Amino acid sequence: MKTLILIAFAFITLQAVAQDNRKGDEKGERNGKRELMKDLSPEEMATLGSKKMTLALDLSKDQQGKVKEALLEQATIRKQNMAEREKMKNNDDAKKPTKEEHVKHLNAKLDGEIAMKQKMKSILTAEQYEKWTKMKTLRQHKSKGKKGSKIKKQ
């Protein structure tokens, strides 16, 4: 009887150890992609983004150029913000932003999102715009709850 219990215990233990740990691998992949994106210039980011959107939304050449311009503007602002955050992080006497500064930053971010949405609405057809908004919300839901995510769990 003892040997039967010992064999069952060993079997259960081996099953637990043999489980695939994919979450760790995916997290490592994401961190690698994040580091790669950090090293890209705004032009490279915009080019990659416009090509991905061209494949997903079947954009025309004219639309692709306009989307690339919009993404370039967005990537330039993102790079500037990243540089500012890095500078603040490395600054020894860095202090937390005041409530007014925080609200100002959030307003600027939301204004940028609204402007981007309006640009995309003017560039894309109704069908493409609908698909783009679905892709965007799907991407937001996938990032929900992950470290560094802007969307809070409800």
PDB file of C-alpha atoms in Angstrom:
ATOM      1  CA  MET A   1       0.000   0.000   0.000  1.00  0.00           C
ATOM      2  CA  LYS A   2       2.864   2.348   0.847  1.00  0.00           C
ATOM      3  CA  THR A   3       4.476   1.717  -2.522  1.00  0.00           C
ATOM      4  CA  LEU A   4       1.208   2.460  -4.306  1.00  0.00           C
ATOM      5  CA  ILE A   5       0.884   5.799  -2.498  1.00  0.00           C
ATOM      6  CA  LEU A   6       4.546   6.561  -3.189  1.00  0.00           C
ATOM      7  CA  ILE A   7       4.113   5.792  -6.912  1.00  0.00           C
ATOM      8  CA  ALA A   8       0.967   7.951  -7.103  1.00  0.00           C
ATOM      9  CA  PHE A   9       2.762  10.807  -5.330  1.00  0.00           C
ATOM     10  CA  ALA A  10       5.740  10.528  -7.704  1.00  0.00           C
ATOM     11  CA  PHE A  11       3.425  10.467 -10.724  1.00  0.00           C
ATOM     12  CA  ILE A  12       1.558  13.606  -9.571  1.00  0.00           C
ATOM     13  CA  THR A  13       4.831  15.391  -8.819  1.00  0.00           C
ATOM     14  CA  LEU A  14       6.259  14.555 -12.241  1.00  0.00           C
ATOM     15  CA  GLN A  15       3.081  15.777 -13.939  1.00  0.00           C
ATOM     16  CA  ALA A  16       3.323  19.109 -12.133  1.00  0.00           C
ATOM     17  CA  VAL A  17       6.993  19.542 -13.033  1.00  0.00           C
ATOM     18  CA  ALA A  18       6.426  18.585 -16.667  1.00  0.00           C
ATOM     19  CA  GLN A  19       3.870  21.362 -17.239  1.00  0.00           C
ATOM     20  CA  ASP A  20       4.776  23.837 -19.951  1.00  0.00           C
ATOM     21  CA  ASN A  21       5.560  27.305 -18.596  1.00  0.00           C
ATOM     22  CA  ARG A  22       4.517  29.350 -21.630  1.00  0.00           C
ATOM     23  CA  LYS A  23       3.606  32.494 -19.721  1.00  0.00           C
ATOM     24  CA  GLY A  24       7.235  33.065 -18.812  1.00  0.00           C
ATOM     25  CA  ASP A  25       8.313  32.583 -22.428  1.00  0.00           C
ATOM     26  CA  GLU A  26       5.701  35.020 -23.709  1.00  0.00           C
ATOM     27  CA  LYS A  27       6.705  37.578 -21.122  1.00  0.00           C
ATOM     28  CA  GLY A  28      10.315  37.245 -22.213  1.00  0.00           C
ATOM     29  CA  GLU A  29       9.271  37.716 -25.832  1.00  0.00           C
ATOM     30  CA  ARG A  30       7.293  40.827 -24.961  1.00  0.00           C
ATOM     31  CA  ASN A  31      10.210  42.310 -23.065  1.00  0.00           C
ATOM     32  CA  GLY A  32      12.452  41.597 -26.040  1.00  0.00           C
ATOM     33  CA  LYS A  33      10.018  43.307 -28.406  1.00  0.00           C
ATOM     34  CA  ARG A  34       9.736  46.252 -26.030  1.00  0.00           C
ATOM     35  CA  GLU A  35      13.520  46.643 -25.968  1.00  0.00           C
ATOM     36  CA  LEU A  36      13.653  46.399 -29.760  1.00  0.00           C
ATOM     37  CA  MET A  37      10.985  49.087 -30.122  1.00  0.00           C
ATOM     38  CA  LYS A  38      12.861  51.304 -27.666  1.00  0.00           C
ATOM     39  CA  ASP A  39      15.924  51.229 -29.929  1.00  0.00           C
ATOM     40  CA  LEU A  40      14.009  52.095 -33.119  1.00  0.00           C
ATOM     41  CA  SER A  41      13.864  55.621 -34.470  1.00  0.00           C
ATOM     42  CA  PRO A  42      10.461  57.309 -34.889  1.00  0.00           C
ATOM     43  CA  GLU A  43      10.746  56.879 -38.668  1.00  0.00           C
ATOM     44  CA  GLU A  44      11.321  53.145 -38.315  1.00  0.00           C
ATOM     45  CA  MET A  45       8.412  52.844 -35.874  1.00  0.00           C
ATOM     46  CA  ALA A  46       6.125  54.716 -38.261  1.00  0.00           C
ATOM     47  CA  THR A  47       7.206  52.596 -41.229  1.00  0.00           C
ATOM     48  CA  LEU A  48       6.622  49.334 -39.355  1.00  0.00           C
ATOM     49  CA  GLY A  49       3.279  50.538 -38.016  1.00  0.00           C
ATOM     50  CA  SER A  50       2.043  51.697 -41.407  1.00  0.00           C
ATOM     51  CA  LYS A  51       3.061  48.404 -43.028  1.00  0.00           C
ATOM     52  CA  LYS A  52       1.260  46.402 -40.333  1.00  0.00           C
ATOM     53  CA  MET A  53      -1.847  48.539 -40.822  1.00  0.00           C
ATOM     54  CA  THR A  54      -1.569  48.166 -44.593  1.00  0.00           C
ATOM     55  CA  LEU A  55      -1.595  44.396 -44.220  1.00  0.00           C
ATOM     56  CA  ALA A  56      -4.429  44.409 -41.682  1.00  0.00           C
ATOM     57  CA  LEU A  57      -6.659  47.035 -43.328  1.00  0.00           C
ATOM     58  CA  ASP A  58      -5.658  46.742 -47.008  1.00  0.00           C
ATOM     59  CA  LEU A  59      -4.698  50.418 -47.329  1.00  0.00           C
ATOM     60  CA  SER A  60      -4.120  52.180 -50.647  1.00  0.00           C
ATOM     61  CA  LYS A  61      -0.774  53.901 -51.374  1.00  0.00           C
ATOM     62  CA  ASP A  62      -2.286  57.300 -50.563  1.00  0.00           C
ATOM     63  CA  GLN A  63      -3.746  56.032 -47.299  1.00  0.00           C
ATOM     64  CA  GLN A  64      -0.479  54.315 -46.423  1.00  0.00           C
ATOM     65  CA  GLY A  65       1.439  57.587 -46.817  1.00  0.00           C
ATOM     66  CA  LYS A  66      -1.039  59.538 -44.699  1.00  0.00           C
ATOM     67  CA  VAL A  67      -1.078  56.855 -42.003  1.00  0.00           C
ATOM     68  CA  LYS A  68       2.723  56.837 -41.972  1.00  0.00           C
ATOM     69  CA  GLU A  69       2.753  60.625 -41.441  1.00  0.00           C
ATOM     70  CA  ALA A  70       0.281  60.350 -38.559  1.00  0.00           C
ATOM     71  CA  LEU A  71       2.232  57.494 -36.980  1.00  0.00           C
ATOM     72  CA  LEU A  72       5.502  59.398 -37.425  1.00  0.00           C
ATOM     73  CA  GLU A  73       4.083  62.351 -35.527  1.00  0.00           C
ATOM     74  CA  GLN A  74       2.819  60.029 -32.787  1.00  0.00           C
ATOM     75  CA  ALA A  75       6.146  58.143 -32.591  1.00  0.00           C
ATOM     76  CA  THR A  76       8.120  61.382 -32.356  1.00  0.00           C
ATOM     77  CA  ILE A  77       6.012  62.528 -29.416  1.00  0.00           C
ATOM     78  CA  ARG A  78       6.342  59.083 -27.811  1.00  0.00           C
ATOM     79  CA  LYS A  79      10.152  59.189 -28.149  1.00  0.00           C
ATOM     80  CA  GLN A  80      10.252  62.669 -26.586  1.00  0.00           C
ATOM     81  CA  ASN A  81       8.122  61.489 -23.675  1.00  0.00           C
ATOM     82  CA  MET A  82      10.313  58.408 -23.219  1.00  0.00           C
ATOM     83  CA  ALA A  83      13.425  60.597 -23.119  1.00  0.00           C
ATOM     84  CA  GLU A  84      11.811  62.902 -20.542  1.00  0.00           C
ATOM     85  CA  ARG A  85      10.788  59.944 -18.361  1.00  0.00           C
ATOM     86  CA  GLU A  86      14.271  58.437 -18.621  1.00  0.00           C
ATOM     87  CA  LYS A  87      15.802  61.768 -17.659  1.00  0.00           C
ATOM     88  CA  MET A  88      13.470  62.060 -14.663  1.00  0.00           C
ATOM     89  CA  LYS A  89      14.219  58.463 -13.657  1.00  0.00           C
ATOM     90  CA  ASN A  90      17.979  59.078 -13.750  1.00  0.00           C
ATOM     91  CA  ASN A  91      17.704  62.408 -11.938  1.00  0.00           C
ATOM     92  CA  ASP A  92      18.715  61.947  -8.293  1.00  0.00           C
ATOM     93  CA  ASP A  93      16.508  64.682  -6.872  1.00  0.00           C
ATOM     94  CA  ALA A  94      13.505  63.741  -8.986  1.00  0.00           C
ATOM     95  CA  LYS A  95      10.188  64.299  -7.292  1.00  0.00           C
ATOM     96  CA  LYS A  96       6.722  63.063  -8.049  1.00  0.00           C
ATOM     97  CA  PRO A  97       4.691  65.351 -10.281  1.00  0.00           C
ATOM     98  CA  THR A  98       2.125  67.525  -8.593  1.00  0.00           C
ATOM     99  CA  LYS A  99      -1.558  66.923  -9.144  1.00  0.00           C
ATOM    100  CA  GLU A 100      -1.706  69.803 -11.646  1.00  0.00           C
ATOM    101  CA  GLU A 101       1.258  68.441 -13.612  1.00  0.00           C
ATOM    102  CA  HIS A 102      -0.302  64.984 -13.630  1.00  0.00           C
ATOM    103  CA  VAL A 103      -3.645  66.329 -14.873  1.00  0.00           C
ATOM    104  CA  LYS A 104      -1.844  68.414 -17.508  1.00  0.00           C
ATOM    105  CA  HIS A 105       0.050  65.335 -18.721  1.00  0.00           C
ATOM    106  CA  LEU A 106      -3.131  63.231 -18.873  1.00  0.00           C
ATOM    107  CA  ASN A 107      -4.969  65.986 -20.765  1.00  0.00           C
ATOM    108  CA  ALA A 108      -2.137  66.218 -23.290  1.00  0.00           C
ATOM    109  CA  LYS A 109      -2.173  62.437 -23.730  1.00  0.00           C
ATOM    110  CA  LEU A 110      -5.933  62.318 -24.231  1.00  0.00           C
ATOM    111  CA  ASP A 111      -5.803  65.264 -26.651  1.00  0.00           C
ATOM    112  CA  GLY A 112      -3.213  63.344 -28.666  1.00  0.00           C
ATOM    113  CA  GLU A 113      -5.417  60.242 -28.710  1.00  0.00           C
ATOM    114  CA  ILE A 114      -8.427  62.288 -29.849  1.00  0.00           C
ATOM    115  CA  ALA A 115      -6.373  63.957 -32.582  1.00  0.00           C
ATOM    116  CA  MET A 116      -5.063  60.577 -33.770  1.00  0.00           C
ATOM    117  CA  LYS A 117      -8.570  59.141 -33.831  1.00  0.00           C
ATOM    118  CA  GLN A 118      -9.807  62.086 -35.920  1.00  0.00           C
ATOM    119  CA  LYS A 119      -6.871  61.764 -38.326  1.00  0.00           C
ATOM    120  CA  MET A 120      -7.510  58.060 -38.771  1.00  0.00           C
ATOM    121  CA  LYS A 121     -11.209  58.701 -39.304  1.00  0.00           C
ATOM    122  CA  SER A 122     -10.386  61.163 -42.091  1.00  0.00           C
ATOM    123  CA  ILE A 123      -7.826  58.833 -43.719  1.00  0.00           C
ATOM    124  CA  LEU A 124      -9.621  55.484 -43.525  1.00  0.00           C
ATOM    125  CA  THR A 125     -12.891  54.389 -45.067  1.00  0.00           C
ATOM    126  CA  ALA A 126     -15.776  53.653 -42.695  1.00  0.00           C
ATOM    127  CA  GLU A 127     -15.154  49.902 -42.893  1.00  0.00           C
ATOM    128  CA  GLN A 128     -11.401  50.294 -42.339  1.00  0.00           C
ATOM    129  CA  TYR A 129     -11.968  52.702 -39.448  1.00  0.00           C
ATOM    130  CA  GLU A 130     -14.350  50.270 -37.770  1.00  0.00           C
ATOM    131  CA  LYS A 131     -11.804  47.460 -38.135  1.00  0.00           C
ATOM    132  CA  TRP A 132      -9.033  49.749 -36.807  1.00  0.00           C
ATOM    133  CA  THR A 133     -11.048  50.637 -33.697  1.00  0.00           C
ATOM    134  CA  LYS A 134     -11.765  46.942 -33.076  1.00  0.00           C
ATOM    135  CA  MET A 135      -8.061  46.148 -33.424  1.00  0.00           C
ATOM    136  CA  LYS A 136      -7.222  48.956 -31.014  1.00  0.00           C
ATOM    137  CA  THR A 137      -9.701  47.828 -28.355  1.00  0.00           C
ATOM    138  CA  LEU A 138      -8.537  44.221 -28.735  1.00  0.00           C
ATOM    139  CA  ARG A 139      -4.953  45.342 -28.200  1.00  0.00           C
ATOM    140  CA  GLN A 140      -6.025  47.284 -25.095  1.00  0.00           C
ATOM    141  CA  HIS A 141      -7.886  44.290 -23.690  1.00  0.00           C
ATOM    142  CA  LYS A 142      -4.886  42.040 -24.282  1.00  0.00           C
ATOM    143  CA  SER A 143      -2.691  44.414 -22.308  1.00  0.00           C
ATOM    144  CA  LYS A 144      -5.237  44.670 -19.503  1.00  0.00           C
ATOM    145  CA  GLY A 145      -3.715  43.809 -16.176  1.00  0.00           C
ATOM    146  CA  LYS A 146      -0.152  43.461 -17.424  1.00  0.00           C
ATOM    147  CA  LYS A 147       2.629  45.395 -15.756  1.00  0.00           C
ATOM    148  CA  GLY A 148       2.889  48.876 -17.190  1.00  0.00           C
ATOM    149  CA  SER A 149      -0.610  48.743 -18.604  1.00  0.00           C
ATOM    150  CA  LYS A 150      -2.629  51.935 -18.512  1.00  0.00           C
ATOM    151  CA  ILE A 151      -5.949  50.105 -18.269  1.00  0.00           C
ATOM    152  CA  LYS A 152      -6.891  49.069 -14.741  1.00  0.00           C
ATOM    153  CA  LYS A 153      -8.643  45.811 -13.899  1.00  0.00           C
ATOM    154  CA  GLN A 154     -12.252  46.350 -12.945  1.00  0.00           C
TER     155      GLN A 154
END
